[in-house]
PDB file of C-alpha atoms in Angstrom:
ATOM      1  CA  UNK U 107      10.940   0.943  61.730  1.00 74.00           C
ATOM      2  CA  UNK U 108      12.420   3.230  64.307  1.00 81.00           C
ATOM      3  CA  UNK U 109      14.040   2.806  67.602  1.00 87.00           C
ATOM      4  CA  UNK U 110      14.655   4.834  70.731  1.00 91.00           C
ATOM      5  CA  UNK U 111      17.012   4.860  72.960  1.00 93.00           C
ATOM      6  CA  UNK U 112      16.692   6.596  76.330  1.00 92.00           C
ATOM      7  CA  UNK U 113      18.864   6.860  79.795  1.00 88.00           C
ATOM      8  CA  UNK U 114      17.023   5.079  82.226  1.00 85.00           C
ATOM      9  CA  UNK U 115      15.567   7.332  85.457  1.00 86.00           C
ATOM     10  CA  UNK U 116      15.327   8.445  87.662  1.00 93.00           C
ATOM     11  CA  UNK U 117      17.020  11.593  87.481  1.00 95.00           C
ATOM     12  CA  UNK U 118      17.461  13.271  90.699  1.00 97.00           C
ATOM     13  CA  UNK U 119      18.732  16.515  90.753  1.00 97.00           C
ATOM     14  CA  UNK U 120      18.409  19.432  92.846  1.00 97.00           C
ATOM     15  CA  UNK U 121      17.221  23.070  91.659  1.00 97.00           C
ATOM     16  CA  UNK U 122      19.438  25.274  89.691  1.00 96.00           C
ATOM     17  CA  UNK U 123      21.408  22.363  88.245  1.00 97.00           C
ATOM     18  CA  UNK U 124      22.720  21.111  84.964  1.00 97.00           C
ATOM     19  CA  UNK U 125      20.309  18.862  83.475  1.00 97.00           C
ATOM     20  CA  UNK U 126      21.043  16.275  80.589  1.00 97.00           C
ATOM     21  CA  UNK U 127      19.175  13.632  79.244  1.00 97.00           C
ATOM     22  CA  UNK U 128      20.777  11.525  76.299  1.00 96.00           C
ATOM     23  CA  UNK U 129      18.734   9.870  73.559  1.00 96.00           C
ATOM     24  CA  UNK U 130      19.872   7.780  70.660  1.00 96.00           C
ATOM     25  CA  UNK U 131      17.144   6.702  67.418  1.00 93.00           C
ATOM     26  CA  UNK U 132      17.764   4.197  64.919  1.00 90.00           C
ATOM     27  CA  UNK U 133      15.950   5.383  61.472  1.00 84.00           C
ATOM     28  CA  UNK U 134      15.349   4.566  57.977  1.00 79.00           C
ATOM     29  CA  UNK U 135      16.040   8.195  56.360  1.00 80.00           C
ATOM     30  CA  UNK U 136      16.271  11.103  57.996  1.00 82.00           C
ATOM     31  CA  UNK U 137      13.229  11.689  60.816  1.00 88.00           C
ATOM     32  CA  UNK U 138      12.009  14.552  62.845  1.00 90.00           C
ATOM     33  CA  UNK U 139      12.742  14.281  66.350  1.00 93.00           C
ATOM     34  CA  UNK U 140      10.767  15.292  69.379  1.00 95.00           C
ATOM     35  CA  UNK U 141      11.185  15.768  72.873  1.00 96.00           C
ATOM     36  CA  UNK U 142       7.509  15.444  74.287  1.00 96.00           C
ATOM     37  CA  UNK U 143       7.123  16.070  78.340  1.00 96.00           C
ATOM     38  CA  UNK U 144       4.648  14.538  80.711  1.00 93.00           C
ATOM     39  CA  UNK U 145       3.470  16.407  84.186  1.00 94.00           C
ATOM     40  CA  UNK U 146       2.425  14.329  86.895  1.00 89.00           C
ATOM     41  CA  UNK U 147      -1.422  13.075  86.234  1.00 85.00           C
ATOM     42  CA  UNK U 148      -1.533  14.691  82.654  1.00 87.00           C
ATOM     43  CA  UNK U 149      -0.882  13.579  78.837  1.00 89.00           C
ATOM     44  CA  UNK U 150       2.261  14.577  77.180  1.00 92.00           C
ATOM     45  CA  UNK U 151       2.572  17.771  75.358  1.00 93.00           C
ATOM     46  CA  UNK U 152       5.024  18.771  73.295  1.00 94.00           C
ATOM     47  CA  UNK U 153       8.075  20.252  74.619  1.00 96.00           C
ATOM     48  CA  UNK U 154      10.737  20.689  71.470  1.00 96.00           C
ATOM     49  CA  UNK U 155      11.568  19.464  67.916  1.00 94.00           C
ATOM     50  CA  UNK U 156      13.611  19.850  65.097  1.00 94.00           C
ATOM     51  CA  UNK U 157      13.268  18.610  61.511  1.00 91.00           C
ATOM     52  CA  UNK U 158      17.014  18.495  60.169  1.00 90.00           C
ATOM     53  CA  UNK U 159      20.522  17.878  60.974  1.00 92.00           C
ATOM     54  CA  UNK U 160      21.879  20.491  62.768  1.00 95.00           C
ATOM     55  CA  UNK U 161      18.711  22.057  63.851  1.00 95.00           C
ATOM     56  CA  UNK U 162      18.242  23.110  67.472  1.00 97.00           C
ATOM     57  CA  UNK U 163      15.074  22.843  69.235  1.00 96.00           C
ATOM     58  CA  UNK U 164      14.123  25.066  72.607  1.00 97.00           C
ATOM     59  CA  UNK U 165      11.644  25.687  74.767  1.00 97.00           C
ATOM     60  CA  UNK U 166      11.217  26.571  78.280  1.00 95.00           C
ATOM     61  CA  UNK U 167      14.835  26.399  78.955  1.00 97.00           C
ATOM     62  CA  UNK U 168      15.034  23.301  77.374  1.00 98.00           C
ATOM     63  CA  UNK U 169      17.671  22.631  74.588  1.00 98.00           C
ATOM     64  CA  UNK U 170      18.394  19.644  72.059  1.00 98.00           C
ATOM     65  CA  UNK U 171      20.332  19.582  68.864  1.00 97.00           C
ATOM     66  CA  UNK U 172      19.365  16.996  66.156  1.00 96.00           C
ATOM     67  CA  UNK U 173      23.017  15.423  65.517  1.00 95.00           C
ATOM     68  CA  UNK U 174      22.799  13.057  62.405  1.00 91.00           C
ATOM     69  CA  UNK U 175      26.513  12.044  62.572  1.00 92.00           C
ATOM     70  CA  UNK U 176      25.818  10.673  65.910  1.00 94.00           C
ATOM     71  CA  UNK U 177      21.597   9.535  65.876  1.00 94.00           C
ATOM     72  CA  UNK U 178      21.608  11.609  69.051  1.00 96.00           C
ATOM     73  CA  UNK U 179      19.314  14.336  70.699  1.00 97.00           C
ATOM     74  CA  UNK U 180      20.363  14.830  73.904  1.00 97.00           C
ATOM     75  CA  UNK U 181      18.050  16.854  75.664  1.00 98.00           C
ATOM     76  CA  UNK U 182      19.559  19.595  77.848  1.00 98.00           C
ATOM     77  CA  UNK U 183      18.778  22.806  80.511  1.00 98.00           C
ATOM     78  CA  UNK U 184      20.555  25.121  82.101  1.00 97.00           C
ATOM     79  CA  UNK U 185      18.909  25.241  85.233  1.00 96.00           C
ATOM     80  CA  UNK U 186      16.322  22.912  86.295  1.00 97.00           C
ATOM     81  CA  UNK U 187      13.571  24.486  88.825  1.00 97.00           C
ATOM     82  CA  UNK U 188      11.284  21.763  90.690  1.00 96.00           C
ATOM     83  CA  UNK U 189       8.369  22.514  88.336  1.00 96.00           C
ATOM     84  CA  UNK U 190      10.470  20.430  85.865  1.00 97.00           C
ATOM     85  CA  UNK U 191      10.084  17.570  87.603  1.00 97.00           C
ATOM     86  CA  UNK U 192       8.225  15.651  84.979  1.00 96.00           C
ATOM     87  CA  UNK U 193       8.648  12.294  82.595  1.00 95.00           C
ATOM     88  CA  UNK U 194      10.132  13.071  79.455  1.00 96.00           C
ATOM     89  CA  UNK U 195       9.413  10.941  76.131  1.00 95.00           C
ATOM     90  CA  UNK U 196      12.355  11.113  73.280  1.00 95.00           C
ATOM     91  CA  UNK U 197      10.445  10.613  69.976  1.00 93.00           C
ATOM     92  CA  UNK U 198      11.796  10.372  66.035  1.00 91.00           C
ATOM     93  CA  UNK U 199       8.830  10.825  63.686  1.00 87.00           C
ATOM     94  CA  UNK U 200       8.729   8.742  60.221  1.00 76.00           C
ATOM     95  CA  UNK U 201      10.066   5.951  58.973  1.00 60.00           C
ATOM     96  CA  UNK U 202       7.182   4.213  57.435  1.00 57.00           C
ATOM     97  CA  UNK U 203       3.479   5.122  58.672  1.00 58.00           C
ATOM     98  CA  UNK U 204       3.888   8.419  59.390  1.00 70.00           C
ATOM     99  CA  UNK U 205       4.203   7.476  63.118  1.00 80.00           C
ATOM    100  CA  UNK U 206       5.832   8.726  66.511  1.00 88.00           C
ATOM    101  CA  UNK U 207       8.543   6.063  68.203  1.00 89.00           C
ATOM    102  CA  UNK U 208       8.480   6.735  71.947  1.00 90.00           C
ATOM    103  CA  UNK U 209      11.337   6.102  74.060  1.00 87.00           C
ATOM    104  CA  UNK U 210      10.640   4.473  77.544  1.00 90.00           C
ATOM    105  CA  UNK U 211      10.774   7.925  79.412  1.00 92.00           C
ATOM    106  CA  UNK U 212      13.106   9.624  82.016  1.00 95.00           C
ATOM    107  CA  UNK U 213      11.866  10.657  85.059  1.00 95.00           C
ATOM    108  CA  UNK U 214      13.126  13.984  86.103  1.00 96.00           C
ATOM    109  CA  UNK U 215      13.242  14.355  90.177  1.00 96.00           C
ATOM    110  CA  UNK U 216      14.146  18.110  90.973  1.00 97.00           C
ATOM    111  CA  UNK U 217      14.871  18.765  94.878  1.00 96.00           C
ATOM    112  CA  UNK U 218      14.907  21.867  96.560  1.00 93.00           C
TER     113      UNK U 218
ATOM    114  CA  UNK Y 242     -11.793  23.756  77.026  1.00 58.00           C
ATOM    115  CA  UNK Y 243      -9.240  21.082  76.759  1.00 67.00           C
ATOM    116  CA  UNK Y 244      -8.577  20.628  72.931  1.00 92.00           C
ATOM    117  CA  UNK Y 245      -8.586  16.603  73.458  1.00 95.00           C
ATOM    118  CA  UNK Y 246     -11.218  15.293  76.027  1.00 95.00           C
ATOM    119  CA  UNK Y 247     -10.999  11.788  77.307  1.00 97.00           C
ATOM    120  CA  UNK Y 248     -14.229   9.636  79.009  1.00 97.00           C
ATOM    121  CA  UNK Y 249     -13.755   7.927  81.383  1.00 96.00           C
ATOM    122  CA  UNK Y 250     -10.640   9.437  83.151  1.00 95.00           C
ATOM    123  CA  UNK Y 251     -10.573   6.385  85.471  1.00 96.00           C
ATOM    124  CA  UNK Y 252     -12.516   2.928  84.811  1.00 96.00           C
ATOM    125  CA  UNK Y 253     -12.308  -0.256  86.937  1.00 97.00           C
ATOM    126  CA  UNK Y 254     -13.662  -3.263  85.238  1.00 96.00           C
ATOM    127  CA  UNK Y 255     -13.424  -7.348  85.384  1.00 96.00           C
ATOM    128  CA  UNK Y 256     -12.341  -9.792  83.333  1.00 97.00           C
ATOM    129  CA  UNK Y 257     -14.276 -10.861  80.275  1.00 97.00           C
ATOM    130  CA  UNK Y 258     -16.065  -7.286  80.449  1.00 97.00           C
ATOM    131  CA  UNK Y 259     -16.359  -5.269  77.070  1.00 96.00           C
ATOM    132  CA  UNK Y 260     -14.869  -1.812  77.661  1.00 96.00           C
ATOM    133  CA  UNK Y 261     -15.188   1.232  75.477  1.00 97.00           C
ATOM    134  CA  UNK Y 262     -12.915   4.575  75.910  1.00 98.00           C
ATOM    135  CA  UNK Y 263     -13.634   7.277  73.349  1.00 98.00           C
ATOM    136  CA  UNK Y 264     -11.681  10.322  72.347  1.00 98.00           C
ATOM    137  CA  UNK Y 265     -12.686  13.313  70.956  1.00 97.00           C
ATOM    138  CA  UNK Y 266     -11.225  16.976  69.783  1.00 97.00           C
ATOM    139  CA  UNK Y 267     -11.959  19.674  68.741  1.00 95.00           C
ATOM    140  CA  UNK Y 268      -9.068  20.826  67.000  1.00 93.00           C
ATOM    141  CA  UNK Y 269     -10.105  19.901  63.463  1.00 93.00           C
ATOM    142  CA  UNK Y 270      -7.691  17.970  62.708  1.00 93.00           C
ATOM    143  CA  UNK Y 271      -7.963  14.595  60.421  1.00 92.00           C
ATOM    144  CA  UNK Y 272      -5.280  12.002  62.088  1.00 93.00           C
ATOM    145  CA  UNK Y 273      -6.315  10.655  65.439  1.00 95.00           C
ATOM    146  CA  UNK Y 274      -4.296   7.768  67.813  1.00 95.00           C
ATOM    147  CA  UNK Y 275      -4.322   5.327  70.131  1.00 97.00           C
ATOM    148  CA  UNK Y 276      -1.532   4.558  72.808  1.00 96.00           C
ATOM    149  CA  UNK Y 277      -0.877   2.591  75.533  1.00 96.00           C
ATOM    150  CA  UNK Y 278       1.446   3.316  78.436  1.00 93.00           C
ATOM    151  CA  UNK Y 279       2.671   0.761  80.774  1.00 91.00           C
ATOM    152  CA  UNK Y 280       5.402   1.564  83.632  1.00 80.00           C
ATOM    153  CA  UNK Y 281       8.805   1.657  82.059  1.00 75.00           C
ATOM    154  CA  UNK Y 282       7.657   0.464  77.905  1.00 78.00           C
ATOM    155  CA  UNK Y 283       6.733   4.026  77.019  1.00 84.00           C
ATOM    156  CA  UNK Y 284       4.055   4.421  74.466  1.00 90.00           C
ATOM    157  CA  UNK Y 285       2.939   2.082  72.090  1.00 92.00           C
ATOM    158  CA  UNK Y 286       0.537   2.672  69.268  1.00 93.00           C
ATOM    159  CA  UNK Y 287      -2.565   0.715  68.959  1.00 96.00           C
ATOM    160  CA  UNK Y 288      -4.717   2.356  65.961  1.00 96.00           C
ATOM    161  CA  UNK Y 289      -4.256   5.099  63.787  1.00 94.00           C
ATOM    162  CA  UNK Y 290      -6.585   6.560  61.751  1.00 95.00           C
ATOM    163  CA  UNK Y 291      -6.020   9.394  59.161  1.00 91.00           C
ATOM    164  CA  UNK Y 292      -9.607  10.185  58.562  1.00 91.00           C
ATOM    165  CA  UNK Y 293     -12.797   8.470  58.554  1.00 92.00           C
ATOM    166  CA  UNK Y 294     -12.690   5.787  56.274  1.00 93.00           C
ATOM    167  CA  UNK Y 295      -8.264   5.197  56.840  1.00 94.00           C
ATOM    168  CA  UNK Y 296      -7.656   3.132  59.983  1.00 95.00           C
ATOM    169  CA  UNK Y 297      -4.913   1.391  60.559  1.00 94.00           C
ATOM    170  CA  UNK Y 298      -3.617  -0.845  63.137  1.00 94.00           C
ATOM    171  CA  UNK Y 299      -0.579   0.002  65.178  1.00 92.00           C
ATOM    172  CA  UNK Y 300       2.471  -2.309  67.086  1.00 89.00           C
ATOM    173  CA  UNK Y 301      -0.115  -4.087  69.547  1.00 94.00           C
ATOM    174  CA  UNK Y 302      -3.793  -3.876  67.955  1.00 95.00           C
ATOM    175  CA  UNK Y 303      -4.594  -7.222  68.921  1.00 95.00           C
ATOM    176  CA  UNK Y 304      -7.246  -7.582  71.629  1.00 95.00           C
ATOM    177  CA  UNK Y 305      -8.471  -4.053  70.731  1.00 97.00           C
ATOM    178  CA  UNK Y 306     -11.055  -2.745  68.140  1.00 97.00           C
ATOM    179  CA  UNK Y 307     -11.766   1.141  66.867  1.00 97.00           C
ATOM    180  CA  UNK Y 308     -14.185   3.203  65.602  1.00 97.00           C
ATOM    181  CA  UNK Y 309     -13.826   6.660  63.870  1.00 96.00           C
ATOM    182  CA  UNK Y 310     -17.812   7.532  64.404  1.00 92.00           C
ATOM    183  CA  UNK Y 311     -16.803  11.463  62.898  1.00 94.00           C
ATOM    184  CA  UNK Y 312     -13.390  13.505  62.336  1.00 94.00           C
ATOM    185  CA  UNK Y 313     -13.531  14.644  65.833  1.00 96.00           C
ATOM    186  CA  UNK Y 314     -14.679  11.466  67.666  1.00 97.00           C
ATOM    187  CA  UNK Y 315     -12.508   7.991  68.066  1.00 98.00           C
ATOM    188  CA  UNK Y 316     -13.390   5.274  70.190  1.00 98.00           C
ATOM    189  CA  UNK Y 317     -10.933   2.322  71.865  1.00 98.00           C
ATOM    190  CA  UNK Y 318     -13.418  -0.792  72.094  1.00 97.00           C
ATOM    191  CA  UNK Y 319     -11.765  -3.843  74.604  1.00 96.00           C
ATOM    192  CA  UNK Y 320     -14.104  -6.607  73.489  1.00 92.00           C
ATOM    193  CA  UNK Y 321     -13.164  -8.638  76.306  1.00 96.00           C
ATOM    194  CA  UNK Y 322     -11.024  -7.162  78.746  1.00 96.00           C
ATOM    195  CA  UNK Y 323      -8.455  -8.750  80.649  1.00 96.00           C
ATOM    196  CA  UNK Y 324      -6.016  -8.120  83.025  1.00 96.00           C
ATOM    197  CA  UNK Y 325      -2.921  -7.229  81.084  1.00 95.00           C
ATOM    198  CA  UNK Y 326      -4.529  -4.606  79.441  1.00 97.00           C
ATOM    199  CA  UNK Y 327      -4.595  -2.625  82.848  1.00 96.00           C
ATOM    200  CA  UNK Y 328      -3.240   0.684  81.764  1.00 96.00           C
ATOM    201  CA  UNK Y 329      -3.324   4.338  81.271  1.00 95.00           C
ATOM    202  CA  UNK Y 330      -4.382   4.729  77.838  1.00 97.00           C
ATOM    203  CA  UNK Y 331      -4.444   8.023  75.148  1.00 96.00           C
ATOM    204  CA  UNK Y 332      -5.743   9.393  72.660  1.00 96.00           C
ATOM    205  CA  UNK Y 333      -3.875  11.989  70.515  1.00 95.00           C
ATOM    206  CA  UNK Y 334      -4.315  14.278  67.044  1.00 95.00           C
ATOM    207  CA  UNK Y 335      -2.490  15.433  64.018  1.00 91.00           C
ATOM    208  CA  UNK Y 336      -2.971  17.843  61.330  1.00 87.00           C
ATOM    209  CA  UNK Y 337      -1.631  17.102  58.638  1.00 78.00           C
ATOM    210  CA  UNK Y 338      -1.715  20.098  56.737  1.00 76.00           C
ATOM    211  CA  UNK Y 339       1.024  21.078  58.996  1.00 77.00           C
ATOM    212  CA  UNK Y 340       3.455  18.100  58.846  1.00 73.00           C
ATOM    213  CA  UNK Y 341       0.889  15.738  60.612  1.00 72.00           C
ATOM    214  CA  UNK Y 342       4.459  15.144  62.954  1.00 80.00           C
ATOM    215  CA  UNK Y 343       3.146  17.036  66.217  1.00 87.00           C
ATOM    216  CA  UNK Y 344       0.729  15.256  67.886  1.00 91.00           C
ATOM    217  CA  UNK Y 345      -1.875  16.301  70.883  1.00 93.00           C
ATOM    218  CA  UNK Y 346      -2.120  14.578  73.575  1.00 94.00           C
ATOM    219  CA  UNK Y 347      -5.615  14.248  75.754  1.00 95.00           C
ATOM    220  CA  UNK Y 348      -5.354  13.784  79.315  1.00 93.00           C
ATOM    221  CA  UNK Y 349      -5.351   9.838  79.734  1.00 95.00           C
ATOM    222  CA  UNK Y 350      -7.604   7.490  80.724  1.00 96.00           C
ATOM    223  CA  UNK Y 351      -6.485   4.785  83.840  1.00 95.00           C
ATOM    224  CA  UNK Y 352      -8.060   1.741  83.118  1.00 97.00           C
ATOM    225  CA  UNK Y 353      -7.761  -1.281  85.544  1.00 96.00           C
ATOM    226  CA  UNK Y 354      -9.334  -5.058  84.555  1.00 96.00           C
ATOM    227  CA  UNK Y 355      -9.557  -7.019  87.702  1.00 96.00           C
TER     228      UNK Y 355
END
């Protein structure tokens, strides 16, 4: 099956800066990968994916490139605001069962 | 309306109690989950069902039992609660007719076995 790989959190960082978060997967084949978010007191919700090598997912700001060479998908923004301040979930899709792998979450901290 | 609706958002129970959390949606769609998220473990999958009669069990099914009464409705049955199964627990949806990758998350429910 697959495997995730997250940097542990929390990630403190203050408004307006460079955000990355790096995330490795293990995978039979060749999954899709997600980046899913999760606000204080609510599910997660989906925040990005992409479905082949090379592929860049966005949203919000947010930015991750599925990099096959590497089994990384590194999540990345620009400029963090404190309504970012969230937990997010790294996620490959597949490999047998059709299922999501979650990663163990980084907490995102954004300070004025 | 939320698109995923969770009852109870918050349950306290004891030991030895049988619990049941149900799920349902109204987005149509056939494939419906079951997680579990501890601090620091992420999510892991408990059932899976990808329509009525298809359920499946996920990474830690024991201790839990499902039900998938109708497409949109899926209940989490603890048939004897204990403590280690104190939690926040979801329920999420897929359609497959689009991938069936994306999945919908509702809004959690925090259960706590004393």
């Amino acid at each position: 099956g697959n495997s995730v790989t997250q940097m542990e959190g929390p990630v403190t960082l203050s408004e307006e800066a460079f955000l990355t978060i790096n995330c490795t997967y293990t995978a039979t084949g060749y999954p899709s990968l997600f980046w899913y978010v999760q606000y204080p007191g609510e599910g997660l919700q989906l925040l990005l994916k992409a479905t082949k090598a090379d592929d860049k997912g966005s949203n919000k700001g947010f930015e991750a490139t599925y990099r096959k060479e590497t089994t990384s998908f590194h999540l990345e923004k620009g400029s963090v605001q404190v309504s970012d301040s969230a937990v997010y979930f790294c996620a490959p899709w597949g490999g047998g069962g059709n299922k999501l792998t979650f990663g163990t979450g980084t907490q995102l901290k954004v300070e004025l | 309306d939320a698109d995923v609706t969770q009852t109870p958002r918050n349950r306290i129970t004891k030991t030895g109690k049988r619990i049941m959390l149900e799920c349902s949606q109204t987005k149509g769609h056939d494939r419906m989950y079951w997680y579990r998220q501890d601090p620091g473990l992420g999510l892991q999958l408990i059932y899976y069902s990808f329509d009525v009669k298809d359920i499946n069990k996920g990474e830690i099914s024991d201790g839990y039992s499902v039900s998938r009464q109708a497409q949109a409705k899926f209940s989490l049955s603890l048939e004897s609660a204990i403590p280690n199964q104190t939690a926040l627990y979801f329920c999420a949806t897929s359609d497959p007719l689009t991938g069936g990758d994306t999945q919908y998350f509702g809004p959690g429910t925090r259960l706590t076995v004393l």
